Short mmCIF file of C-alpha atoms in Angstrom, two decimals:
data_model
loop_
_atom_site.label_atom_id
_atom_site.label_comp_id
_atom_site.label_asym_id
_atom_site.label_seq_id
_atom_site.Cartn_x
_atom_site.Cartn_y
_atom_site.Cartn_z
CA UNK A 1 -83.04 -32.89 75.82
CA UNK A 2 -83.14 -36.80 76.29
CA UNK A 3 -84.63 -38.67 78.88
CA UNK A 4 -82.46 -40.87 81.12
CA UNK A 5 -83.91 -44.26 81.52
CA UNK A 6 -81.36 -44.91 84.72
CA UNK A 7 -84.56 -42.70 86.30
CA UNK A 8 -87.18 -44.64 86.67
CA UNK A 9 -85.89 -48.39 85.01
CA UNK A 10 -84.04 -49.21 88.07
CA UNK A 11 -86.92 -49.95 90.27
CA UNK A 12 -88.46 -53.17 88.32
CA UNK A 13 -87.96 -55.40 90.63
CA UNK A 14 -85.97 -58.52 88.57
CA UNK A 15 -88.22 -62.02 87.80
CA UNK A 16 -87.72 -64.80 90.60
CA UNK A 17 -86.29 -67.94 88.55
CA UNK A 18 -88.32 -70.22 90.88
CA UNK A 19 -91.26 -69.05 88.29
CA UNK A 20 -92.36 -71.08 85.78
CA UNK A 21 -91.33 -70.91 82.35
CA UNK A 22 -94.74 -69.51 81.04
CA UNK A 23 -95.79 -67.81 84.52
CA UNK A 24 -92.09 -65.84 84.21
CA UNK A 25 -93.05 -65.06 80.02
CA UNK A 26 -96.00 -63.64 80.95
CA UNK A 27 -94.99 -62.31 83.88
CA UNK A 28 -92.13 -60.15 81.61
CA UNK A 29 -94.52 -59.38 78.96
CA UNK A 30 -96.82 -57.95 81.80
CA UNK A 31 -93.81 -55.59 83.11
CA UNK A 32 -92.83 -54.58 79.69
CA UNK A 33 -96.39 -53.12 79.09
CA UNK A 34 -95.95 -51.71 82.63
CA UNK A 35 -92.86 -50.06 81.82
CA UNK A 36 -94.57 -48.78 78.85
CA UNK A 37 -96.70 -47.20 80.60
CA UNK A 38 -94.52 -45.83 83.16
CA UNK A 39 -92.57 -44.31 80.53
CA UNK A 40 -95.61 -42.53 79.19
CA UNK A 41 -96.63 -41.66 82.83
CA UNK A 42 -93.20 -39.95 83.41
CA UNK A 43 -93.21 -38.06 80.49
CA UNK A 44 -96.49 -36.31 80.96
CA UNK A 45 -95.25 -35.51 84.69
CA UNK A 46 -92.16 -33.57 82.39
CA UNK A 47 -94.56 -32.19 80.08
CA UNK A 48 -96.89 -31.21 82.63
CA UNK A 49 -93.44 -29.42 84.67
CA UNK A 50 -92.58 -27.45 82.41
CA UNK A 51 -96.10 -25.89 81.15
CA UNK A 52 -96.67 -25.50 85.28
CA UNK A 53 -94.10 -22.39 84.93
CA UNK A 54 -95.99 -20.24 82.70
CA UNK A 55 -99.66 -20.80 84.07
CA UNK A 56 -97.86 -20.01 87.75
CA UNK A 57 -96.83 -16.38 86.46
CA UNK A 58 -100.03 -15.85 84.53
CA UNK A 59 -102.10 -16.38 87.76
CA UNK A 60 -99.81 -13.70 89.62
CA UNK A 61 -100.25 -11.54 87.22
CA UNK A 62 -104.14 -11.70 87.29
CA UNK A 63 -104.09 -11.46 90.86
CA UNK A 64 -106.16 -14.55 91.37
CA UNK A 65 -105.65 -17.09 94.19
CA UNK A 66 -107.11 -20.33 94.65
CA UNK A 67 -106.03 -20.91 97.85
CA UNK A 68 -104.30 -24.22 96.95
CA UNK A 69 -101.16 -24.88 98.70
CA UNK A 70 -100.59 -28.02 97.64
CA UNK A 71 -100.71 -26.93 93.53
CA UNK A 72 -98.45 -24.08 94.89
CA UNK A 73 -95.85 -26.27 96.08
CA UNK A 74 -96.49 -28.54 92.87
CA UNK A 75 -95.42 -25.28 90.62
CA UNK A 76 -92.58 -24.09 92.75
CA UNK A 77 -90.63 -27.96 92.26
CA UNK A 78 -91.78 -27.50 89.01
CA UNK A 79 -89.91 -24.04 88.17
CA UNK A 80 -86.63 -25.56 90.36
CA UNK A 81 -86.83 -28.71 87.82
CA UNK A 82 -87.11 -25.89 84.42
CA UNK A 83 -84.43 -24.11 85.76
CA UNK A 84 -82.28 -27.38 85.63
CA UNK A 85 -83.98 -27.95 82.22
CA UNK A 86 -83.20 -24.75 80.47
CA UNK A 87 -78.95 -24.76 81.68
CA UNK A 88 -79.11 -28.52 80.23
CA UNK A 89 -80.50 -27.02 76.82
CA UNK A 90 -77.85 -24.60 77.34
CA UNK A 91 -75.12 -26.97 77.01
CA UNK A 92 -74.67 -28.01 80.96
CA UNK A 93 -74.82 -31.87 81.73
CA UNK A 94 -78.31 -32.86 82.40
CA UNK A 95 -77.76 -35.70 84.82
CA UNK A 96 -76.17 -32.83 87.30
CA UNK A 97 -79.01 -30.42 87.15
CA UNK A 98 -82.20 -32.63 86.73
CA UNK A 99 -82.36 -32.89 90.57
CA UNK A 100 -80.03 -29.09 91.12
CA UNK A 101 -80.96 -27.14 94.05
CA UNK A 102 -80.95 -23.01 93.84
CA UNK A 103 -77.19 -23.43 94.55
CA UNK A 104 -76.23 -25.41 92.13
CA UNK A 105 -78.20 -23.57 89.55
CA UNK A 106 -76.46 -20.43 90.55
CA UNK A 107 -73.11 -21.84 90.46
CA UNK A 108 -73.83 -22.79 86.81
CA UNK A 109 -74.74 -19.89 86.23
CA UNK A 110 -71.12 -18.17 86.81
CA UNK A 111 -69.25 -21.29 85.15
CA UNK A 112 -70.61 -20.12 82.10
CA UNK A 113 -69.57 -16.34 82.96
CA UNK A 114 -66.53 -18.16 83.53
CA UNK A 115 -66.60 -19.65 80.04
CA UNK A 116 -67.24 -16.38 77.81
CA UNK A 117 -64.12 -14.70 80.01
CA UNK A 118 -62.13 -16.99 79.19
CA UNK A 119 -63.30 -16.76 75.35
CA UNK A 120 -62.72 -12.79 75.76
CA UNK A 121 -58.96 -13.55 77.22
CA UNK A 122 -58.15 -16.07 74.02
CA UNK A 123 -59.57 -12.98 72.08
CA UNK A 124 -57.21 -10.33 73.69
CA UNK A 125 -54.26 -12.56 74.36
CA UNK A 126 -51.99 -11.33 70.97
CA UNK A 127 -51.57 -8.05 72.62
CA UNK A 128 -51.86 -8.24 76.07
CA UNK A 129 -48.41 -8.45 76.77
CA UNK A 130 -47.51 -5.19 76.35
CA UNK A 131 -50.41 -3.66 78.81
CA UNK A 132 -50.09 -4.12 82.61
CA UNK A 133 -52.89 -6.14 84.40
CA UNK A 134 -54.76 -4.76 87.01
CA UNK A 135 -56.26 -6.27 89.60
CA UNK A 136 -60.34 -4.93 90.58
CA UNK A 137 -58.94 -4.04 94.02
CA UNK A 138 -56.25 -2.15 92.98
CA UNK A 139 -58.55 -0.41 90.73
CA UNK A 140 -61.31 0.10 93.24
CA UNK A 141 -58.40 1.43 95.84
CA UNK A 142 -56.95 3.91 92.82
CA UNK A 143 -60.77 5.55 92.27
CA UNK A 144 -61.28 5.82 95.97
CA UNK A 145 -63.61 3.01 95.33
CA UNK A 146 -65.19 4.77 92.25
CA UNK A 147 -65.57 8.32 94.24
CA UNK A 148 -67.96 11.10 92.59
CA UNK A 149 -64.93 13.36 93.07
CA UNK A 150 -63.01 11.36 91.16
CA UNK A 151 -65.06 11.34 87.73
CA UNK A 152 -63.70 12.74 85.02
CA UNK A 153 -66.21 12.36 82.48
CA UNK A 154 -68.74 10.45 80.92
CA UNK A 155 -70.28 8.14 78.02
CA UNK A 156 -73.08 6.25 76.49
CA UNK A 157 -71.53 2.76 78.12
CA UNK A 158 -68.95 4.32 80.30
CA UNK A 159 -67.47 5.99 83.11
CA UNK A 160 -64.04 7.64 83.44
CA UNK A 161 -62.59 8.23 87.18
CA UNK A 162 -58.82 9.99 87.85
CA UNK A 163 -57.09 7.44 89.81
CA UNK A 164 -53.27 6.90 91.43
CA UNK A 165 -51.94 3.40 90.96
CA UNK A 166 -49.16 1.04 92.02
CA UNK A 167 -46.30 2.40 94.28
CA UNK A 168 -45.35 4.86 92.21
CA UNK A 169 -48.62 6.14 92.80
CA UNK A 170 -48.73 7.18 88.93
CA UNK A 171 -52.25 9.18 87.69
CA UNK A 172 -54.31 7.67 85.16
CA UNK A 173 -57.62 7.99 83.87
CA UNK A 174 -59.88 4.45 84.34
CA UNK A 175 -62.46 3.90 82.23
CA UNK A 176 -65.31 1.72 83.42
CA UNK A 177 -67.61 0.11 80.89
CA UNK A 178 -71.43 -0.67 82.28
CA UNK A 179 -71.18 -4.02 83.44
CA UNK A 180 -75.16 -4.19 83.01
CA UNK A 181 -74.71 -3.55 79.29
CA UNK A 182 -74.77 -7.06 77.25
CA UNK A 183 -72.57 -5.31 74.51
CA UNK A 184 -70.15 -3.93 77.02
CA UNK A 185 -67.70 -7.38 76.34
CA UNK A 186 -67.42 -6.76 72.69
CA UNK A 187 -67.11 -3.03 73.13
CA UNK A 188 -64.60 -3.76 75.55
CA UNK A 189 -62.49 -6.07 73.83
CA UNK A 190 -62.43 -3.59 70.31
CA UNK A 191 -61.38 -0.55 72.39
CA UNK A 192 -58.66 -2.67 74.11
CA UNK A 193 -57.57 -4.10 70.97
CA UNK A 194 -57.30 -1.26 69.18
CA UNK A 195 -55.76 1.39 71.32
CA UNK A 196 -53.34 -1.19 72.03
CA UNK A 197 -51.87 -1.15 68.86
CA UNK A 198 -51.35 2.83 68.51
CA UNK A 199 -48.34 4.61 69.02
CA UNK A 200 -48.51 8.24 68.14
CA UNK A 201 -47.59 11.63 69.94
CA UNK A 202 -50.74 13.00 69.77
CA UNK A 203 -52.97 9.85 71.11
CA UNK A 204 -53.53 9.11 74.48
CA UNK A 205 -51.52 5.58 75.52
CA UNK A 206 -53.65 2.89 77.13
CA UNK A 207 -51.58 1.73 79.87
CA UNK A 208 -53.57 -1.47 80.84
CA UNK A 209 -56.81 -3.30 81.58
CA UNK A 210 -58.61 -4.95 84.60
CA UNK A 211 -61.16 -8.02 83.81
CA UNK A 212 -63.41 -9.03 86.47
CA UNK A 213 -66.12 -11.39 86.46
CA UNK A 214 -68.38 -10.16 88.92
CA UNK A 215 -67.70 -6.39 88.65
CA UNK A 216 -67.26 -5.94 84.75
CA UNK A 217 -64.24 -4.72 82.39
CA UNK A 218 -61.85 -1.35 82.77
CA UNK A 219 -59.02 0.64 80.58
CA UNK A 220 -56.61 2.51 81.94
CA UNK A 221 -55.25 5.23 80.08
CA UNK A 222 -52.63 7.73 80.51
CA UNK A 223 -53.95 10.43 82.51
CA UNK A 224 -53.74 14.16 80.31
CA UNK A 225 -53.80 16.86 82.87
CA UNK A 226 -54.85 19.82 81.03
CA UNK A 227 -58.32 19.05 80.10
CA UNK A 228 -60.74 18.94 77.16
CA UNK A 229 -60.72 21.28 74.32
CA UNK A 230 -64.16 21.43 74.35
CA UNK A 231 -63.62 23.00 77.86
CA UNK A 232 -61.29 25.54 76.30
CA UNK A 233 -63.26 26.87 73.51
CA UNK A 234 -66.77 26.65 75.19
CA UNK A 235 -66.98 26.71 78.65
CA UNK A 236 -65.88 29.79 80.21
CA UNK A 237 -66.95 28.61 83.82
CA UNK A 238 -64.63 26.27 83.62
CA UNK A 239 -61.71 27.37 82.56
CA UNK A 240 -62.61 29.86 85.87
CA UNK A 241 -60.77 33.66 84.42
CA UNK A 242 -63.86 36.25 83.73
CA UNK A 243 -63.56 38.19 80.36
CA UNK A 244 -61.10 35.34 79.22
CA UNK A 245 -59.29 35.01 76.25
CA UNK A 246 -59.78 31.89 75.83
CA UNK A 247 -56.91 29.82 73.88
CA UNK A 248 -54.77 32.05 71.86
CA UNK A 249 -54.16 31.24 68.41
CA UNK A 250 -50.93 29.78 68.87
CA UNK A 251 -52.55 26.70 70.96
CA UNK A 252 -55.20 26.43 68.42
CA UNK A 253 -52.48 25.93 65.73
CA UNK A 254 -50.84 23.48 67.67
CA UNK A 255 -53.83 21.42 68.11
CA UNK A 256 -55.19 21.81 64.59
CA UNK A 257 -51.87 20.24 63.17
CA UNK A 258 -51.22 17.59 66.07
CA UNK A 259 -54.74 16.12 65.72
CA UNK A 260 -54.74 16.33 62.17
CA UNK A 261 -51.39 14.26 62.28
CA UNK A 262 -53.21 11.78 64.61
CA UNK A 263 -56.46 11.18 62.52
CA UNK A 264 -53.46 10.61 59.47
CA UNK A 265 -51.97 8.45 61.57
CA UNK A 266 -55.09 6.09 62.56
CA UNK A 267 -55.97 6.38 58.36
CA UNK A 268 -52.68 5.32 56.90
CA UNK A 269 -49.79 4.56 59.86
CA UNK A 270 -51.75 1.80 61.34
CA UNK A 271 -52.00 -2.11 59.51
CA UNK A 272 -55.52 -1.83 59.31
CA UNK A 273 -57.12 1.78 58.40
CA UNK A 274 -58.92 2.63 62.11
CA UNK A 275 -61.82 5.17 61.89
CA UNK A 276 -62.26 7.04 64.79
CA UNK A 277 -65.63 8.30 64.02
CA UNK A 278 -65.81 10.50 67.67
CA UNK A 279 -63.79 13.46 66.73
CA UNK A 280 -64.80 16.12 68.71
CA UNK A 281 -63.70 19.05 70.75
CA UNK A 282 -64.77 16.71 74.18
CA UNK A 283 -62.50 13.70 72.45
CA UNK A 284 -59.28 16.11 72.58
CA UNK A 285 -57.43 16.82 75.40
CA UNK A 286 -54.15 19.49 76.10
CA UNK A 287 -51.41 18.48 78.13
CA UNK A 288 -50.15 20.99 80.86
CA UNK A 289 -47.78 22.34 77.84
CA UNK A 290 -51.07 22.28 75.45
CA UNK A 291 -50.13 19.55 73.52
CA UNK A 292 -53.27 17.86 71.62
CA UNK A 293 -53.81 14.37 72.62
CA UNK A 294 -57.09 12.40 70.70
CA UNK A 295 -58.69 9.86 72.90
CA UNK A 296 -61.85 7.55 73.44
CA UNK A 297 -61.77 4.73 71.00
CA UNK A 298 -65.03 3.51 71.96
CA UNK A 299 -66.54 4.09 68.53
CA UNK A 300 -63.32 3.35 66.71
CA UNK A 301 -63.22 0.32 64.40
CA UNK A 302 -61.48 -0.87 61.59
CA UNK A 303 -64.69 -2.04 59.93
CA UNK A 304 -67.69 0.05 59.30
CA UNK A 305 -70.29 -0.75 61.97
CA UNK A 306 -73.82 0.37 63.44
CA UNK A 307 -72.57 2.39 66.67
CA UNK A 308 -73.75 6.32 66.13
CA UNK A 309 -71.37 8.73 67.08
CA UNK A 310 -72.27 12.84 67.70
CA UNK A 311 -74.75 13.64 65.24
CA UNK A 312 -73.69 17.39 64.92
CA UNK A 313 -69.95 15.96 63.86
CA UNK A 314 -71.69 13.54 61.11
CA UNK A 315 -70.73 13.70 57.49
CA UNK A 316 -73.77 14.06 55.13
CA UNK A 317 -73.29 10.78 53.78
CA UNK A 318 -74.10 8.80 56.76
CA UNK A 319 -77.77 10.80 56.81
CA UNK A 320 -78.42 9.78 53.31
CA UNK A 321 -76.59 5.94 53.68
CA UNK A 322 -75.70 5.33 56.66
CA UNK A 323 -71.71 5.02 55.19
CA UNK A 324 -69.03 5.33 57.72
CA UNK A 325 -65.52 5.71 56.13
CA UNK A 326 -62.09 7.55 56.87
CA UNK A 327 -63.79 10.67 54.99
CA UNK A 328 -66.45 10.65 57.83
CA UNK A 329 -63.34 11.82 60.36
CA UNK A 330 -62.32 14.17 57.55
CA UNK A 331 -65.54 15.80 58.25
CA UNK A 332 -66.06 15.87 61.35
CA UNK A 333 -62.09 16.97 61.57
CA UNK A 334 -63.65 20.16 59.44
CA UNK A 335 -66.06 20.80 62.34
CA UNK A 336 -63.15 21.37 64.86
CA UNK A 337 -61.42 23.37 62.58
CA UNK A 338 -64.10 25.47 62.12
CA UNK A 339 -64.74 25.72 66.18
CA UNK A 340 -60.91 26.45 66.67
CA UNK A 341 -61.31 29.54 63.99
CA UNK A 342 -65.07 30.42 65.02
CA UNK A 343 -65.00 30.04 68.92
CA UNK A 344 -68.21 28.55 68.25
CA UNK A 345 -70.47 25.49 68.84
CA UNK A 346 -71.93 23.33 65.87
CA UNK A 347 -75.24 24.57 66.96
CA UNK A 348 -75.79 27.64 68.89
CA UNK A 349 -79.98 27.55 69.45
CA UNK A 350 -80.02 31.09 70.29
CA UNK A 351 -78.51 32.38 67.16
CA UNK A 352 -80.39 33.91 64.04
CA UNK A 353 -82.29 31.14 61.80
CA UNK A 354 -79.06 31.08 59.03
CA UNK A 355 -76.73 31.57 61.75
CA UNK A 356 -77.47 28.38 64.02
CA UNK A 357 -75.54 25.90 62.19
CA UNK A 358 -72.22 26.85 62.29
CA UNK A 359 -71.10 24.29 58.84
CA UNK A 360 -73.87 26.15 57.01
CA UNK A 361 -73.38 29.84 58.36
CA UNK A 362 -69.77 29.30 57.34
CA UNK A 363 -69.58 28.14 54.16
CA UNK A 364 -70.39 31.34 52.62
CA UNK A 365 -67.56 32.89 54.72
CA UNK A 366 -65.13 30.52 53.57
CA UNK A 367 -66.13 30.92 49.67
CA UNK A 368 -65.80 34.87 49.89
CA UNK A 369 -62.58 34.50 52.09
CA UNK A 370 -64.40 37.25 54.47
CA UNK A 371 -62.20 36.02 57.66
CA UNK A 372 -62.89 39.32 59.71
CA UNK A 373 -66.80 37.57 59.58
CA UNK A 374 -65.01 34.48 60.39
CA UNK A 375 -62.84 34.61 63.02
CA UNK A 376 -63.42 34.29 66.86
CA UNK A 377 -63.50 38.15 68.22
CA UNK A 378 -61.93 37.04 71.08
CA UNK A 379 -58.57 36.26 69.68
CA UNK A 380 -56.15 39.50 69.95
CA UNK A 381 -53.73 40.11 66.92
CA UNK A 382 -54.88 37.72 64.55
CA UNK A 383 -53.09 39.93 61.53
CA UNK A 384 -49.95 38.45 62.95
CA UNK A 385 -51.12 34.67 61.93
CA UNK A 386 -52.89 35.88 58.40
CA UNK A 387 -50.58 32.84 56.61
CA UNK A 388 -51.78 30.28 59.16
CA UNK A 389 -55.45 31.13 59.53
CA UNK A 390 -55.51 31.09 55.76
CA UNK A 391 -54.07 27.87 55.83
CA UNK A 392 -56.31 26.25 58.57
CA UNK A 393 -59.85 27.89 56.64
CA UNK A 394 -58.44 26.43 53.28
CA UNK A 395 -58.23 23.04 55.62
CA UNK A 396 -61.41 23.43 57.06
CA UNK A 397 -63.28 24.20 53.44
CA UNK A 398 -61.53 20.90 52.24
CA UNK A 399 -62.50 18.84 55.29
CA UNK A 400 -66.74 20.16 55.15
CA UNK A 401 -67.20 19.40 51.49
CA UNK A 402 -70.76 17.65 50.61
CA UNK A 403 -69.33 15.12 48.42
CA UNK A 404 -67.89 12.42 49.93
CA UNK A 405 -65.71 11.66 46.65
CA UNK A 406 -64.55 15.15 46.32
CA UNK A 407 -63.72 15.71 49.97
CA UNK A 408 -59.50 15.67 50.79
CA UNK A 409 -57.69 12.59 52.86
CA UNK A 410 -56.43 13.68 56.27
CA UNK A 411 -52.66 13.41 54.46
CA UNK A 412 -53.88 16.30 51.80
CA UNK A 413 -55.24 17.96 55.00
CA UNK A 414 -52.05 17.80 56.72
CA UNK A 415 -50.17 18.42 53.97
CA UNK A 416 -52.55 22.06 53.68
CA UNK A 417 -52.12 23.10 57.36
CA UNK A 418 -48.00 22.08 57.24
CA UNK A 419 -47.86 24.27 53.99
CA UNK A 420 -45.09 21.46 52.92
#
């Protein structure tokens, strides 16, 4: 940061021409060394500002008091004039702030929020025109101003609340990213970007967006009545029947090839090959006629990168390398496969030592073909669907294979459960 010279320069007081010649010389040479002088004064005062802010915490911190109100006041200018300094470093003009008051500072402060909005907007802009805009109040008036009642679910950097909006009153499903969360812009932006640009049966829609400067970033999807799969298979509370059923295997079928077409379609139908790298039970939900629809893109990417999704859905490859690729949804594709034939969770705790881990207690099963061991004991009939369960376990064994390089593409997958 440079010193402005306008600051203290102004008040030398000009040389009266009524001096003599060598009285006014010396008389100039004299202020020059005083302004010398004051420039060295004035930049100690600086110096001696900004090293008063540190000192000022360290003696609150101690708990020591010296009962001097006057080097009090000194350190309190002193941390107005460094919060001046530090928005100047940040780019801000310094003549404006070198004399800002808590106002000011503040008001700085959401310009540059301002600034990286406006940076996100340029970044969306190519595909914004297709989603509807929401305003925050028409948001916070569809959630009932973000209910409990209304929550749907649940994530890492996110909430998702049921909500009506516009006149037609229309249901959707809002997701709200934590506004408190520094990567909650960037995560915002790739979801928006990329669920944007799918169009597929068996994906949810995103319907639009809300930005906000003081109360953070939302997507609203399309809202899927039936529920999660994971709610189907798992959770027998719930789904509310006692001794039920639970899906029958004509629903599992349906999602098994409908999700297996979306995954396809996210690997090959898109420009850019997107990797989910969430697929899980939770991730799919059933329409009211039990149609599979994948959803939550908040992982998704088109390049690998460092976000972890659900460990138990995790291809062995990412333990050894930390590799994410389209196989990794293959995998983790295999794991719902095997919970749509099974009835069972990837871990179940209270199970025998070799029977906990349901990819590992399988595997065997699948390699004998022993599907009486296999199958979920719940299902009635099954010897009616022998030709499809035959074809989903061949699926599944070609989805959970250890080898990245010898493990099937979701179109060899499909291509298995289709039988075309």
């Amino acid at each position: 940061m440079e010193f402005l010279e306008t600051s203290y320069t102004n008040s030398v007081e000009p040389l009266h021409t009524s001096y003599p010649l060598n009285t006014q010389a010396l008389a100039t040479d004299t202020d020059n060394h005083e302004l010398k002088i004051k420039s060295l004064i004035y930049k100690m005062i600086w110096d001696f500002g900004l090293a008063c802010f540190n000192p000022t915490r360290r003696r609150r911190a101690s708990g020591k008091d010296n009962g001097d109100d006057k080097d009090d006041k000194g350190c309190v200018s002193s941390l107005e004039h460094n919060k001046a300094w530090l928005l100047a470093e940040s780019g801000a003009c310094g003549t404006e702030l070198i004399n800002a008051d808590p106002h000011s500072v503040h008001s700085s402060f959401r310009e540059l929020k301002w600034r990286k909005i406006q940076s996100l907007e340029r970044s969306i802009s190519p595909v914004t025109h297709s989603l509807i805009r929401f305003t925050y109040a028409e948001i916070a008036s569809a959630t009932l101003k973000f209910s409990k009642g209304r929550v749907l679910g649940r994530g890492a950097l996110s909430y998702v609340f049921r909500g009506r909006v516009r006149f037609m009153r229309t249901t959707v499903a809002i997701k709200q990213l934590d506004r408190e969360d520094k990567e909650s812009p960037k995560a915002f932006c790739r979801e928006l970007m990329i669920a944007s640009s799918l169009h597929n049966p068996y994906i949810v829609p995103l319907v639009g967006f809300c930005i906000d400067p003081e109360e953070g970033f939302f997507l609203v999807y399309k809202y899927v009545s039936g529920g999660s799969l994971e709610r189907y298979l798992h959770d027998k509370k719930k789904r509310g029947v006692k001794d039920d059923p639970a899906l029958p295997w004509s629903t599992r079928y349906k999602v098994a090839v409908g999700i297996a077409d979306s995954i396809g379609y996210l690997h090959c139908g898109t420009e850019r090959c997107v990797v989910h790298r969430d697929i899980k039970p939770s991730n799919i939900l059933l329409s009211s006629k039990k149609t599979p629809k994948l959803c939550d893109f908040g992982l998704a990417t088109s390049t690998p990168a460092p976000s972890v999704p659900f460990l138990l859905y995790l291809a062995p490859e990412y333990f050894q390398h930390g590799k994410i690729s389209d196989r990794t949804d293959v995998y983790a594709f295999g794991v719902v496969l095997l919970e749509l034939l099974t009835g069972r969770k990837p871990i179940e705790s209270k199970r025998g030592p070799r029977e906990e881990n349901l990819v590992l207690w399988a595997k065997p099963l699948l390699q004998q073909g022993t599907l009486e061991k296999l199958l979920d004991p719940r299902l009635k009939s099954p010897q009616k669907n022998l030709d499809q369960i035959a074809r989903m376990t061949q699926a599944a064994t070609a989805c959970i294979h250890s080898e990245e390089s010898r493990r099937s593409n979701m179109d060899e997958i499909i291509v298995i459960l289709r039988c075309t």
